[in-house]
Short mmCIF file of C-alpha atoms in Angstrom, two decimals:
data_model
loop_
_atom_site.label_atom_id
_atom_site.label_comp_id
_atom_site.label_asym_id
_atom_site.label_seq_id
_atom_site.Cartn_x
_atom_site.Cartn_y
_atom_site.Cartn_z
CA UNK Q 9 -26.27 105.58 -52.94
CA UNK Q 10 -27.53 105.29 -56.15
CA UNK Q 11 -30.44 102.48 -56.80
CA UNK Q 12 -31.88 100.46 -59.83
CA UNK Q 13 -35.16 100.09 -60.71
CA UNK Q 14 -35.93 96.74 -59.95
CA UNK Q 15 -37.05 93.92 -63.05
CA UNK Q 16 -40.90 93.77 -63.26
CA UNK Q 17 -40.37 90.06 -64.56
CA UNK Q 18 -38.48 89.09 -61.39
CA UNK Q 19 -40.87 90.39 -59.32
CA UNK Q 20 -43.75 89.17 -60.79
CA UNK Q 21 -41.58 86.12 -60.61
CA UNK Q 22 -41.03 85.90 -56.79
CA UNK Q 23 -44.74 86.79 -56.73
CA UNK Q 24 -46.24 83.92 -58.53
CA UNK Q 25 -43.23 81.54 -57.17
CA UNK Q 26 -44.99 82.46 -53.52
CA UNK Q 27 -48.55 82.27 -54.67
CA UNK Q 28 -47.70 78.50 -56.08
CA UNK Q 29 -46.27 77.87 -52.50
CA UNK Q 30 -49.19 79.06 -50.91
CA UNK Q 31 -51.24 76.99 -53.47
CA UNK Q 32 -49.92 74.01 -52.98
CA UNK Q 33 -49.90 74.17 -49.02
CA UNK Q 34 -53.36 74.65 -49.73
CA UNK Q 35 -53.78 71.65 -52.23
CA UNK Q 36 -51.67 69.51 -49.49
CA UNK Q 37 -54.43 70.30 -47.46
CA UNK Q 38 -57.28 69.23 -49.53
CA UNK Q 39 -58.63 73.35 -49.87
CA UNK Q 40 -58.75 72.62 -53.75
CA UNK Q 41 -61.11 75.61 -54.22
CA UNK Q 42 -58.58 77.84 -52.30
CA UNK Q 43 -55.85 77.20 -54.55
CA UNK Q 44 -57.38 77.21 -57.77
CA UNK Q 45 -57.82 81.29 -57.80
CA UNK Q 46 -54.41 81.17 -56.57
CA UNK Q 47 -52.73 78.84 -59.61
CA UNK Q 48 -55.02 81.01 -62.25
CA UNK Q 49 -53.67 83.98 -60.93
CA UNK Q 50 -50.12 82.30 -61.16
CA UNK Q 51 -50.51 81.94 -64.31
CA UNK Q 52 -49.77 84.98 -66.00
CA UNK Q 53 -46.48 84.94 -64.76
CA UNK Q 54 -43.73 84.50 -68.15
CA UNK Q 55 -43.28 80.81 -66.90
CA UNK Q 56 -46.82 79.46 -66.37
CA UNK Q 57 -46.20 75.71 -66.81
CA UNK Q 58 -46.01 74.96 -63.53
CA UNK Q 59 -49.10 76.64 -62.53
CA UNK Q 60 -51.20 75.50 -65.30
CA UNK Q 61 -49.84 71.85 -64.30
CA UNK Q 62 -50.89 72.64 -60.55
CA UNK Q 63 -54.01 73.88 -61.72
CA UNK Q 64 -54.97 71.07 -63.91
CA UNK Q 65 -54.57 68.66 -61.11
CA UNK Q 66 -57.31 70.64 -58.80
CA UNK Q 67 -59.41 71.20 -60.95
CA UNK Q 68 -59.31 67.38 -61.40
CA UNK Q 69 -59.78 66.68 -57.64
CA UNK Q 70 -63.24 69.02 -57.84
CA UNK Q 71 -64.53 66.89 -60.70
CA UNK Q 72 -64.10 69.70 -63.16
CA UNK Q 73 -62.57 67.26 -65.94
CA UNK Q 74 -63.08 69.99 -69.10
CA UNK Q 75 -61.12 72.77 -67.48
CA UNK Q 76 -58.66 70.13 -66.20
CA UNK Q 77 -57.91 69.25 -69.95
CA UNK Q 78 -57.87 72.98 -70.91
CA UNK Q 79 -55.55 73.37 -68.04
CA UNK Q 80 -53.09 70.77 -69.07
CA UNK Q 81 -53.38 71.81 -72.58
CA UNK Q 82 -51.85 75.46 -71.50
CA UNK Q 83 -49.10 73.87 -69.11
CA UNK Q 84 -48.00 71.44 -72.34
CA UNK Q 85 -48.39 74.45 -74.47
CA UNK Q 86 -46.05 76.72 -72.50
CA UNK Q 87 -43.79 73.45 -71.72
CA UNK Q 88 -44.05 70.86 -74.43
CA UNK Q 89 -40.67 68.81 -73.17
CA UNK Q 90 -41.49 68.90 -69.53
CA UNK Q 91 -43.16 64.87 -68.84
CA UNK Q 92 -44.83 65.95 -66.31
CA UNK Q 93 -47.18 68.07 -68.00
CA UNK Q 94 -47.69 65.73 -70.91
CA UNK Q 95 -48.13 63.57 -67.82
CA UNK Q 96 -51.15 65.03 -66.36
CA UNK Q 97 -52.48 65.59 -69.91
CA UNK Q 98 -52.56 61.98 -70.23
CA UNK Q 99 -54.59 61.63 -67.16
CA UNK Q 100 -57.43 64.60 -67.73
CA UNK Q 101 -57.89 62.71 -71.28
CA UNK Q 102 -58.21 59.61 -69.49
CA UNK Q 103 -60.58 60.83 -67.58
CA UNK Q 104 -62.66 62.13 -70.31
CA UNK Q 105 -62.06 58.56 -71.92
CA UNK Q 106 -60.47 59.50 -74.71
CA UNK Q 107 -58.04 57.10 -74.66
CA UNK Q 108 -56.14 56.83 -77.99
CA UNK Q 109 -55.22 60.32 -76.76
CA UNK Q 110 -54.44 59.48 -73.64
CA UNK Q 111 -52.11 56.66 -74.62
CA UNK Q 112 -50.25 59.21 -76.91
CA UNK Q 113 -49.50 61.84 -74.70
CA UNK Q 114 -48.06 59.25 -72.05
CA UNK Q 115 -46.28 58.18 -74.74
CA UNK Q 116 -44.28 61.05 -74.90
CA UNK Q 117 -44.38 62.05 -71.17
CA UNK Q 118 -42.21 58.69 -71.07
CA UNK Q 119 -40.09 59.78 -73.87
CA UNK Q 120 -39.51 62.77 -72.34
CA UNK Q 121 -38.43 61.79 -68.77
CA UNK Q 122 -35.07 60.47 -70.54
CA UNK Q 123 -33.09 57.49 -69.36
CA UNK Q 124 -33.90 57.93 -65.88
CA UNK Q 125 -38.18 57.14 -66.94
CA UNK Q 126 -40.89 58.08 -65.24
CA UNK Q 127 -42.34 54.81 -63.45
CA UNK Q 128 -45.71 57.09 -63.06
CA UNK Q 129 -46.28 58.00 -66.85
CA UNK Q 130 -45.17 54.24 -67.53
CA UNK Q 131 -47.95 52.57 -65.05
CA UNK Q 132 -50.38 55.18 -66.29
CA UNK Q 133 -49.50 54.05 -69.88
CA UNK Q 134 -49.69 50.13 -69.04
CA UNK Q 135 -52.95 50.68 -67.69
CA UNK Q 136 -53.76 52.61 -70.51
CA UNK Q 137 -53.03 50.07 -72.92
CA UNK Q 138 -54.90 47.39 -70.92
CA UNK Q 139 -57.96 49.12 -71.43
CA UNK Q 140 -57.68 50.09 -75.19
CA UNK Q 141 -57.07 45.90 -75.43
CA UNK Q 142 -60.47 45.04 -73.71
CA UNK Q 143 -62.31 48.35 -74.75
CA UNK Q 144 -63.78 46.13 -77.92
CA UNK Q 145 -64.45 43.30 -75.98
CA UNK Q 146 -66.99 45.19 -74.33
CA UNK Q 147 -68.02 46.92 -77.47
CA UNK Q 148 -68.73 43.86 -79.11
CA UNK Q 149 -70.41 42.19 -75.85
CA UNK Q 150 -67.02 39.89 -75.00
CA UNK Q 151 -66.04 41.94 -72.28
CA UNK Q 152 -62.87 39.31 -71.46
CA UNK Q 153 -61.95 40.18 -75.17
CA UNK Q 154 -58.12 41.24 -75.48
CA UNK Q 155 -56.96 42.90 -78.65
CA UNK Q 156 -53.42 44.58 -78.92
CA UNK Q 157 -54.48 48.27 -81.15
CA UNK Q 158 -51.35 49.09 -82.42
CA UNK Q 159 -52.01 52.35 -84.69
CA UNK Q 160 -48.10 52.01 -85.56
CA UNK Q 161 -48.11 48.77 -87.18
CA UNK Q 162 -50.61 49.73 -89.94
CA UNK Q 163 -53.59 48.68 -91.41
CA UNK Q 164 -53.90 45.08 -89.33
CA UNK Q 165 -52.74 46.52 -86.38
CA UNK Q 166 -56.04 48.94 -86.18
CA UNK Q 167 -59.89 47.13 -84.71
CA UNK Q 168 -61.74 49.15 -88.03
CA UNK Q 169 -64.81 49.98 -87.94
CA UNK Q 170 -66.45 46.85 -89.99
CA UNK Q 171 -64.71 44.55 -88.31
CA UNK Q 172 -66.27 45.87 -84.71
CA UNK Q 173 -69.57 46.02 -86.21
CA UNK Q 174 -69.75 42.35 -87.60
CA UNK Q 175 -68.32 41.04 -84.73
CA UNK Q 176 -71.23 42.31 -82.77
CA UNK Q 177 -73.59 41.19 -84.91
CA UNK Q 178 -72.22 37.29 -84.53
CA UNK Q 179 -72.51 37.94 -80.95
CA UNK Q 180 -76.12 39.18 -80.81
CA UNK Q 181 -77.27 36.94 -83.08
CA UNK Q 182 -75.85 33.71 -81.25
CA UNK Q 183 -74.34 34.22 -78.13
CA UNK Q 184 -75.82 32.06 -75.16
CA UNK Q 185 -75.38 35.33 -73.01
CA UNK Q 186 -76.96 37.37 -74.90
CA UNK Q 187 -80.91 37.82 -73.53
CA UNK Q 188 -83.48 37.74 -76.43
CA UNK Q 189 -87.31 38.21 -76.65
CA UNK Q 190 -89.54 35.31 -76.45
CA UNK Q 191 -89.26 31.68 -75.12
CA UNK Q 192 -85.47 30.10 -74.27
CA UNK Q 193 -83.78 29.21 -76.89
CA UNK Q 194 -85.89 30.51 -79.31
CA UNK Q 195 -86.19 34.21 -79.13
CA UNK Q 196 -84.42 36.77 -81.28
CA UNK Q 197 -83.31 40.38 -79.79
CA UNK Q 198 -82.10 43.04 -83.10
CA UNK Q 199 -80.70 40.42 -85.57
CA UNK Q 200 -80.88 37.56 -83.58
CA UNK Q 201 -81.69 34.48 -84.61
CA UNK Q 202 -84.84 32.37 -83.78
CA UNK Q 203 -83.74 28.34 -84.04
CA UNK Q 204 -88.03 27.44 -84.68
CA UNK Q 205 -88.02 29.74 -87.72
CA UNK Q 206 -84.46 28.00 -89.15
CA UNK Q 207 -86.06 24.29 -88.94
CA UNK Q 208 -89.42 25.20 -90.21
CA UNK Q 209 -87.68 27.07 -93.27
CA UNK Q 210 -85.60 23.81 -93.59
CA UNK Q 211 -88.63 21.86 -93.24
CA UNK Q 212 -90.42 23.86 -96.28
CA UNK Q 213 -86.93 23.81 -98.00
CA UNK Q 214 -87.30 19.67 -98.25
CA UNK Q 215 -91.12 19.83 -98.74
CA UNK Q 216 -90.47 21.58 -102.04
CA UNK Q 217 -91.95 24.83 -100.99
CA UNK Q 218 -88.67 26.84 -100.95
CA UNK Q 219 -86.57 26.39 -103.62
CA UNK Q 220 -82.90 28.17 -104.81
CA UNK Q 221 -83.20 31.35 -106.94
CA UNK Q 222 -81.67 31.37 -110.34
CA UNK Q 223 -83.36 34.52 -111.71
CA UNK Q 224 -82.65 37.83 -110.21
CA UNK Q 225 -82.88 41.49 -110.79
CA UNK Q 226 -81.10 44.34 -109.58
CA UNK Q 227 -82.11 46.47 -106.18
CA UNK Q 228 -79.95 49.69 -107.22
CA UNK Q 229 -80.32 50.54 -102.97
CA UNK Q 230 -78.65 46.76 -102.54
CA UNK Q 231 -75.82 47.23 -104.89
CA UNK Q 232 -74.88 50.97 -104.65
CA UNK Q 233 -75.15 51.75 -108.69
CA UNK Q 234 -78.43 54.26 -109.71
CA UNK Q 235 -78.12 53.15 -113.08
CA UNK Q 236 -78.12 49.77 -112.73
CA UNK Q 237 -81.76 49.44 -112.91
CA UNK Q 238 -82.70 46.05 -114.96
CA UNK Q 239 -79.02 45.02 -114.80
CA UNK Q 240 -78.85 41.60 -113.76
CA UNK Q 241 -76.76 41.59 -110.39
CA UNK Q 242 -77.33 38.32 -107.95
CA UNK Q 243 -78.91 40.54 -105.38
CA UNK Q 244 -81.90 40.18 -104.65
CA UNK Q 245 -84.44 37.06 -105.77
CA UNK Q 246 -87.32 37.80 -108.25
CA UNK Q 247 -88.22 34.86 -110.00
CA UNK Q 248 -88.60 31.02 -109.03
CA UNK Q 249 -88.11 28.14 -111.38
CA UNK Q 250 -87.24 24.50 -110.67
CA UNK Q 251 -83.46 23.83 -109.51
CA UNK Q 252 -82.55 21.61 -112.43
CA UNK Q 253 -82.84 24.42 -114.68
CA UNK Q 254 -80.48 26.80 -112.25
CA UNK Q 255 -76.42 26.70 -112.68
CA UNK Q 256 -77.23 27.28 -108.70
CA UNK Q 257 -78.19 24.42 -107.52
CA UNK Q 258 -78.73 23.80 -103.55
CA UNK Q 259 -75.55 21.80 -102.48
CA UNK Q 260 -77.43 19.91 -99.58
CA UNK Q 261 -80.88 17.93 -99.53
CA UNK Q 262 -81.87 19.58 -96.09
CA UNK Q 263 -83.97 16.44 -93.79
CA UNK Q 264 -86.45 17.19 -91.56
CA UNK Q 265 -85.31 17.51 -87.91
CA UNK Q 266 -87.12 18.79 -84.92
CA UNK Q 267 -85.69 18.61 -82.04
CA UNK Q 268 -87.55 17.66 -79.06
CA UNK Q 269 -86.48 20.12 -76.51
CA UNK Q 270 -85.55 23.69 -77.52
CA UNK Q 271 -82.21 24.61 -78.52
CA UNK Q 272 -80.23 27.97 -78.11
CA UNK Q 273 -79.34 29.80 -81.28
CA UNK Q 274 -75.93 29.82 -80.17
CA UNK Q 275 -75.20 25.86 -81.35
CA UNK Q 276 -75.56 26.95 -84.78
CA UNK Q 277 -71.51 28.09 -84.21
CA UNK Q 278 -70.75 25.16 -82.59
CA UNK Q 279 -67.80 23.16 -84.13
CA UNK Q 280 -68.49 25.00 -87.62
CA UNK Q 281 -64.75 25.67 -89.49
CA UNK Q 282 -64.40 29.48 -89.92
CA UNK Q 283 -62.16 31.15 -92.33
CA UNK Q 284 -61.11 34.64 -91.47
CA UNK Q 285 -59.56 36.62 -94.60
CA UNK Q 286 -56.74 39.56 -93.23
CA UNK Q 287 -57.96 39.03 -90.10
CA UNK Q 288 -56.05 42.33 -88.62
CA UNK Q 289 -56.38 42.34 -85.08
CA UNK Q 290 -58.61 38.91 -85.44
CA UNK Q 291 -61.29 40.35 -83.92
CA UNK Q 292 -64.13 38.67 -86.11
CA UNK Q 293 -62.79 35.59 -85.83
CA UNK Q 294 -61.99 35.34 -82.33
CA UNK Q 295 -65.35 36.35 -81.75
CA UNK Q 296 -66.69 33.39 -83.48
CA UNK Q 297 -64.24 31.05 -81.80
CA UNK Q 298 -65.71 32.54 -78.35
CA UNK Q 299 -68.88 31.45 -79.46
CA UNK Q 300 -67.57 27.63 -80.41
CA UNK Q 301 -66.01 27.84 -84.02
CA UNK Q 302 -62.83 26.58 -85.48
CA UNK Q 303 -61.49 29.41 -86.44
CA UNK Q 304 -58.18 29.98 -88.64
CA UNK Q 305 -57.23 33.44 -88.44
CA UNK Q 306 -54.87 34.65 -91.74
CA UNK Q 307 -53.16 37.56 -92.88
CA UNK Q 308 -50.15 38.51 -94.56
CA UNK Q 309 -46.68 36.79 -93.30
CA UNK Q 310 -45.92 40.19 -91.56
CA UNK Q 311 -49.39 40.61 -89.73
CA UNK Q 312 -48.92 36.98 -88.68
CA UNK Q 313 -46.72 37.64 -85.26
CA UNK Q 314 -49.39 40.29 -84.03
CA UNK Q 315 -52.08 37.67 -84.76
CA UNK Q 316 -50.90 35.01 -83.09
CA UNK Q 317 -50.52 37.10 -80.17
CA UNK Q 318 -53.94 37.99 -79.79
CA UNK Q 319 -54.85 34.89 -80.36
CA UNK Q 320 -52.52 33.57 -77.46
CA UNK Q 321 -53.73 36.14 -75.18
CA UNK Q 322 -57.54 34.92 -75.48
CA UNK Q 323 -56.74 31.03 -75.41
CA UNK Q 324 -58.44 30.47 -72.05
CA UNK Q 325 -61.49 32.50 -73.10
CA UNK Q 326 -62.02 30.76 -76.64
CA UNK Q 327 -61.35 27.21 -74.96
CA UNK Q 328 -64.42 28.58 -72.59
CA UNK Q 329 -66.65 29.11 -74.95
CA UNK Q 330 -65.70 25.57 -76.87
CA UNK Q 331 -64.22 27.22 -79.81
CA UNK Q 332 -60.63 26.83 -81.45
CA UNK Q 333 -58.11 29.19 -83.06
CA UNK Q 334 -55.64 28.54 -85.60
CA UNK Q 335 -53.13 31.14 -87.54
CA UNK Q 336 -51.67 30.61 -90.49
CA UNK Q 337 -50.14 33.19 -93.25
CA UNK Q 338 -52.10 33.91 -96.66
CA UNK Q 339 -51.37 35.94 -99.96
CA UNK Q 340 -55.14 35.94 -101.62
CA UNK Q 341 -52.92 36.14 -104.96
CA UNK Q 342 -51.05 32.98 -103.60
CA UNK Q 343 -54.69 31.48 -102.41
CA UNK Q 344 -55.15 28.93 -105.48
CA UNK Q 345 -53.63 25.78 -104.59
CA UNK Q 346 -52.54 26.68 -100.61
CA UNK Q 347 -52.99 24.42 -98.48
CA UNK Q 348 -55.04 26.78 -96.50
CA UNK Q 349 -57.89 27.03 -98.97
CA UNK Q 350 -57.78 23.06 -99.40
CA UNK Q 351 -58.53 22.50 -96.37
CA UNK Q 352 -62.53 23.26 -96.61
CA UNK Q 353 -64.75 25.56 -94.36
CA UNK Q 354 -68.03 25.38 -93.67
CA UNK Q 355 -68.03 29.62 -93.57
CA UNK Q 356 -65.48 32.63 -94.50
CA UNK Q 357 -65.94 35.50 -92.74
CA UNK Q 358 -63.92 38.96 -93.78
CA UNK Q 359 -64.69 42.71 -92.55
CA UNK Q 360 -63.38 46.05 -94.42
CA UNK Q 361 -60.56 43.91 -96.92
CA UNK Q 362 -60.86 46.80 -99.80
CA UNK Q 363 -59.91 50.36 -100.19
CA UNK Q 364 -59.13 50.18 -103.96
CA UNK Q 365 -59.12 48.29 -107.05
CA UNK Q 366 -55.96 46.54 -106.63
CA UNK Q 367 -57.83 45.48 -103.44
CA UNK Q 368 -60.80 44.34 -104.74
CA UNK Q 369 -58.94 41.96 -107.76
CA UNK Q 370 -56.54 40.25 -104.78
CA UNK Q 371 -59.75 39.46 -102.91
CA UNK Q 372 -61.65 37.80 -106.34
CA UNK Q 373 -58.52 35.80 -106.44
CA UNK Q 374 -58.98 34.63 -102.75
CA UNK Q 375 -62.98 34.05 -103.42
CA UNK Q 376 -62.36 31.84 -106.82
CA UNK Q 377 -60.12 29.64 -105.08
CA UNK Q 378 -62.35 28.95 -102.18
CA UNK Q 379 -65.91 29.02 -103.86
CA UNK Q 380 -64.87 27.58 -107.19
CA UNK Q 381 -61.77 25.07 -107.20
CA UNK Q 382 -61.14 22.05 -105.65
CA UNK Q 383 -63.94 19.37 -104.79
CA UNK Q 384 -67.68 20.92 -104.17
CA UNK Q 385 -68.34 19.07 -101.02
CA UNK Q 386 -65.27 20.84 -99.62
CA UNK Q 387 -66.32 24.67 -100.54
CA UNK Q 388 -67.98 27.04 -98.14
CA UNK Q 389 -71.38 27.50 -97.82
CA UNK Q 390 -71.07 31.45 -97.25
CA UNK Q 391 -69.08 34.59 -97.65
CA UNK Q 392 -70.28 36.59 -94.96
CA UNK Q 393 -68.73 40.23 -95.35
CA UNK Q 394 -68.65 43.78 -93.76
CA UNK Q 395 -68.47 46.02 -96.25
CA UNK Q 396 -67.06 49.76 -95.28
CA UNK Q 397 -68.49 52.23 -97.99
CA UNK Q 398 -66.17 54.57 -99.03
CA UNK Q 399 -67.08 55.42 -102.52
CA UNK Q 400 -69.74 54.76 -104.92
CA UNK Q 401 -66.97 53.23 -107.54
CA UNK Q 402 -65.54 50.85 -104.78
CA UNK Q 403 -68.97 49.94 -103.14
CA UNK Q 404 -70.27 49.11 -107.12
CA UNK Q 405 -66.62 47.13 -108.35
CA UNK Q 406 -67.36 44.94 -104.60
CA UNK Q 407 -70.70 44.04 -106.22
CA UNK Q 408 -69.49 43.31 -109.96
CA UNK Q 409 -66.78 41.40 -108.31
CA UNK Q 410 -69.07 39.13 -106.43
CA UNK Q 411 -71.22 38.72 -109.67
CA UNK Q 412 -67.89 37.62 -111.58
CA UNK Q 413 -67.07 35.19 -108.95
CA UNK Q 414 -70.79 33.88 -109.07
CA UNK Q 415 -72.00 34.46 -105.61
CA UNK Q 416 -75.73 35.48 -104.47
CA UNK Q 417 -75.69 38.70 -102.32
CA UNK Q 418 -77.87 39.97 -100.22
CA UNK Q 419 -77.95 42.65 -96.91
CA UNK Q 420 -77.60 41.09 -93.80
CA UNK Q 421 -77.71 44.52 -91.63
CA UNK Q 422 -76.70 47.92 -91.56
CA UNK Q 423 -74.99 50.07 -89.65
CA UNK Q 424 -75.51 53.98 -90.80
CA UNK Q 425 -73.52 55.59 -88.37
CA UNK Q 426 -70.36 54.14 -89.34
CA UNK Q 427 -71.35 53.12 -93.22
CA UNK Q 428 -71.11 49.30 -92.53
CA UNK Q 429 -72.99 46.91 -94.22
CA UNK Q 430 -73.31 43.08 -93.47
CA UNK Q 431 -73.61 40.86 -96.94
CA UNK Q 432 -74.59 37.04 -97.17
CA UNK Q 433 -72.77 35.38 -100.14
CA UNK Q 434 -73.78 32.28 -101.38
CA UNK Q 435 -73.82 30.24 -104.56
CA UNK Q 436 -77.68 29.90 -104.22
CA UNK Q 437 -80.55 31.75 -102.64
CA UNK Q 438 -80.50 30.64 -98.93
CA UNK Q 439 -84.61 30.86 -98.00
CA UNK Q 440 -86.96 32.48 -99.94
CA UNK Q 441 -88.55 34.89 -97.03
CA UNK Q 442 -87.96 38.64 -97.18
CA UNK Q 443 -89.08 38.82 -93.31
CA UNK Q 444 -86.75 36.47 -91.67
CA UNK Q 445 -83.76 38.15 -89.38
CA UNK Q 446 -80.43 38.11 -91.09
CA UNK Q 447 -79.21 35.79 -88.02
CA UNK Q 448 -81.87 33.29 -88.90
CA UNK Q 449 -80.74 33.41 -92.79
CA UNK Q 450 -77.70 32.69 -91.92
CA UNK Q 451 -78.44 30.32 -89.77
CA UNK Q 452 -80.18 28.25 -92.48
CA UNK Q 453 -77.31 27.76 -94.24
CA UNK Q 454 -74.94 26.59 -91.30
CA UNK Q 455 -77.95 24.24 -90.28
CA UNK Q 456 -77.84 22.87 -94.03
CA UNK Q 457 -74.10 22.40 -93.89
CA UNK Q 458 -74.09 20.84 -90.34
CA UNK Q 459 -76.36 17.96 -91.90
CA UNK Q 460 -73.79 16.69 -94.26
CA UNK Q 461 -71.52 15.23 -90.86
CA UNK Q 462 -72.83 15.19 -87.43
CA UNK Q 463 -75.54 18.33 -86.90
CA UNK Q 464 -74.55 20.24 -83.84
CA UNK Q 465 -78.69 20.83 -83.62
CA UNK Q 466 -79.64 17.10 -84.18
CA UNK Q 467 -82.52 16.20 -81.55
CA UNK Q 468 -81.55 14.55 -77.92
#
């Protein structure tokens, strides 16, 4: 009887198909370290999806989250359709907390379970998603924060950088939760902002010993241009002279006003109007709003929806915090003579709004008709900006821009690590005191502007 050789493929097949058997009893019976010689072993069989897939998940149960993501790399590698094993790469990234890349490849574990789905890959992904939406709340330190980070909806559908880092500089400077060195209500932590140093510079402001700046030279570190040394840029304050010979005159008289019990930093955001410019994701100005601004959120007509449903989704927790949010859709080209820059704000807040040149003339149009048209009693006090540096020309046109526009700039804070710096605008030097936090600078000015209606800070 004559014989044939048999396949060495099929047998190594019906080899490894037994070994994953035996494997898996073994997994079943929580012997993870039994089965995991057995699944690497499997895996040199021609069709080592499965095993890699098995594999990944034990070497998940023993805690060994690297070679569970090199695992489930292989099995989506040798299998890139099958869901499952995009599944399970979904969870080891998850694990790892990378979750951008977690989100993706449930994403397409769902996609590729066809019509009849995958209700574990879609759970996974929903929980996914919940925790990208509150992972910058807790960045920021508003861990009930909810922000929809929709990478497909472009630019304002994206939490950038600058926008993250400003956002947790308004909270560290005046949230009520946030603990800060010294007595209550009068202690700073890294940019806070110490309420006894605002009313004694507002005290020296009226005395006469602080006055606004109208001469100025140029810090080349300030404004990001080497040779602009002697150029006159408003950035930094060098000489003094008396305010009726300055085009930038103070707005307010500032009165004297102590209070008589001590008062937490975090009033100075009480009730003051915010202006957000492309507010993206909102997540600068619902930060504010959390800490008890009226806040109108704007962006283009088509970034409007996604806005207004972040700004739905943290109703309850701005209402908390005794703040208000309000959407509405802006052009800066359209700005001049909109009834959203009529209205008047005591602050405008904006984080990363230029890439290019195009950018930066759209946003001068925006600026002029805030800062320079309509009635002076109704313009903002303050631009307060998060500036993303991307290249020397963009970072120096941002400064020129601001000089054409005829705002005061100085730094605020910096962030190295992700190139962010925090810039105070103003029509007028704010207090003459290189040593102050930027939080108490700042809060100067909205203690200034509170005094022309009902102070938020005025004593009990």
């Amino acid at each position: 009887m004559a014989t044939s050789e048999a396949d060495p493929d099929t047998a190594l097949g019906d080899t490894s198909a037994c070994s994953l058997d035996v494997a898996a009893d073994l997994a079943e019976a929580g012997d993870f370290q039994g089965a995991i010689p057995m699944l690497r072993a499997a895996t040199h069989n021609p069709h080592p999806a499965k095993a890699w897939e098995m594999l990944s998940q034990c070497l998940t149960a023993v805690d060994d989250h690297i070679a569970a993501l090199d695992a489930a790399t292989s099995a989506v590698a040798a299998d890139p359709g099958w869901h499952v094993t995009l599944r399970t790469l979904g969870r080891c990234r998850l694990n790892l907390g990378d979750l951008e890349g977690a989100a993706a490849a449930l994403s397409a574990a769902c996609r590729g379970a066809g019509p009849s789905g995958d209700e574990e890959s879609r759970a996974d992904l929903e929980h996914v998603g919940r925790l990208l939406q509150r992972r910058v709340g807790h960045a920021i330190g508003i861990p009930g924060l909810v922000l929809a980070n929709t990478a497909g909806e472009g630019p304002s559908g994206l939490v950038w950088d600058a926008g993250r880092v400003l956002a947790a500089w308004l909270v560290q400077a005046y949230a009520p939760w946030v603990e800060r060195a010294g007595a209550a209500g009068a202690g700073c932590g890294p940019g806070g902002c110490r309420l006894d140093e605002i009313l004694h510079c507002c005290r020296r402001e009226k005395q006469g010993t602080l006055r606004p700046g109208c001469g100025v030279s140029c810090d080349a570190s300030l404004c990001g241009d080497p040779s602009a040394s002697g150029h006159t840029h408003r950035c930094r304050v060098s000489e003094r002279s008396d305010p009726a010979d300055s085009d930038h005159a103070p707005k307010t008289v500032v009165p004297n006003c102590t209070p008589t019990s001590p008062r937490n930093a975090a009033n100075l955001l009480q009730h003051v109007t915010l202006l957000e410019l492309g507010s993206g994701t909102g997540v600068v100005g619902l930060s504010a709003a959390c800490l008890g601004a009226r806040v109108t959120l704007t962006d283009l007509p088509e970034a409007a929806a996604a806005l207004r449903a972040n700004a739905a989704a943290n109703r309850a927790l701005v209402e908390r915090g005794g703040g208000s949010v309000a959407v509405r859709p802006l052009a800066w080209q359209e700005a001049e003579g909109s009834a959203v820059a009529a209205e008047g704000y005591d602050l405008v807040l904006g984080a990363d709004l230029v890439y290019n040149d195009a950018g930066l003339g759209a946003l001068e149009a925006a600026l002029r008709a805030l800062f320079c048209g309509g009635p002076r009693e109704r313009r903002p006090s303050a631009f307060l900006y998060a500036h993303k540096a991307r290249h020397p020309g963009l970072d120096v046109g941002l400064v020129r821009m601001l000089d054409g526009v005829g705002l005061w700039h100085e730094v605020l804070a910096r962030q190295p690590q992700d190139k962010v710096t925090i810039y105070l605008c103003t029509e007028c030097a704010v207090v003459d005191d290189a040593s102050l936090e930027g939080a108490t600078r700042l809060g100067c000015l909205l203690f200034q502007r509170s005094k022309r209606t009902v102070s938020p800070l005025r004593a009990s």
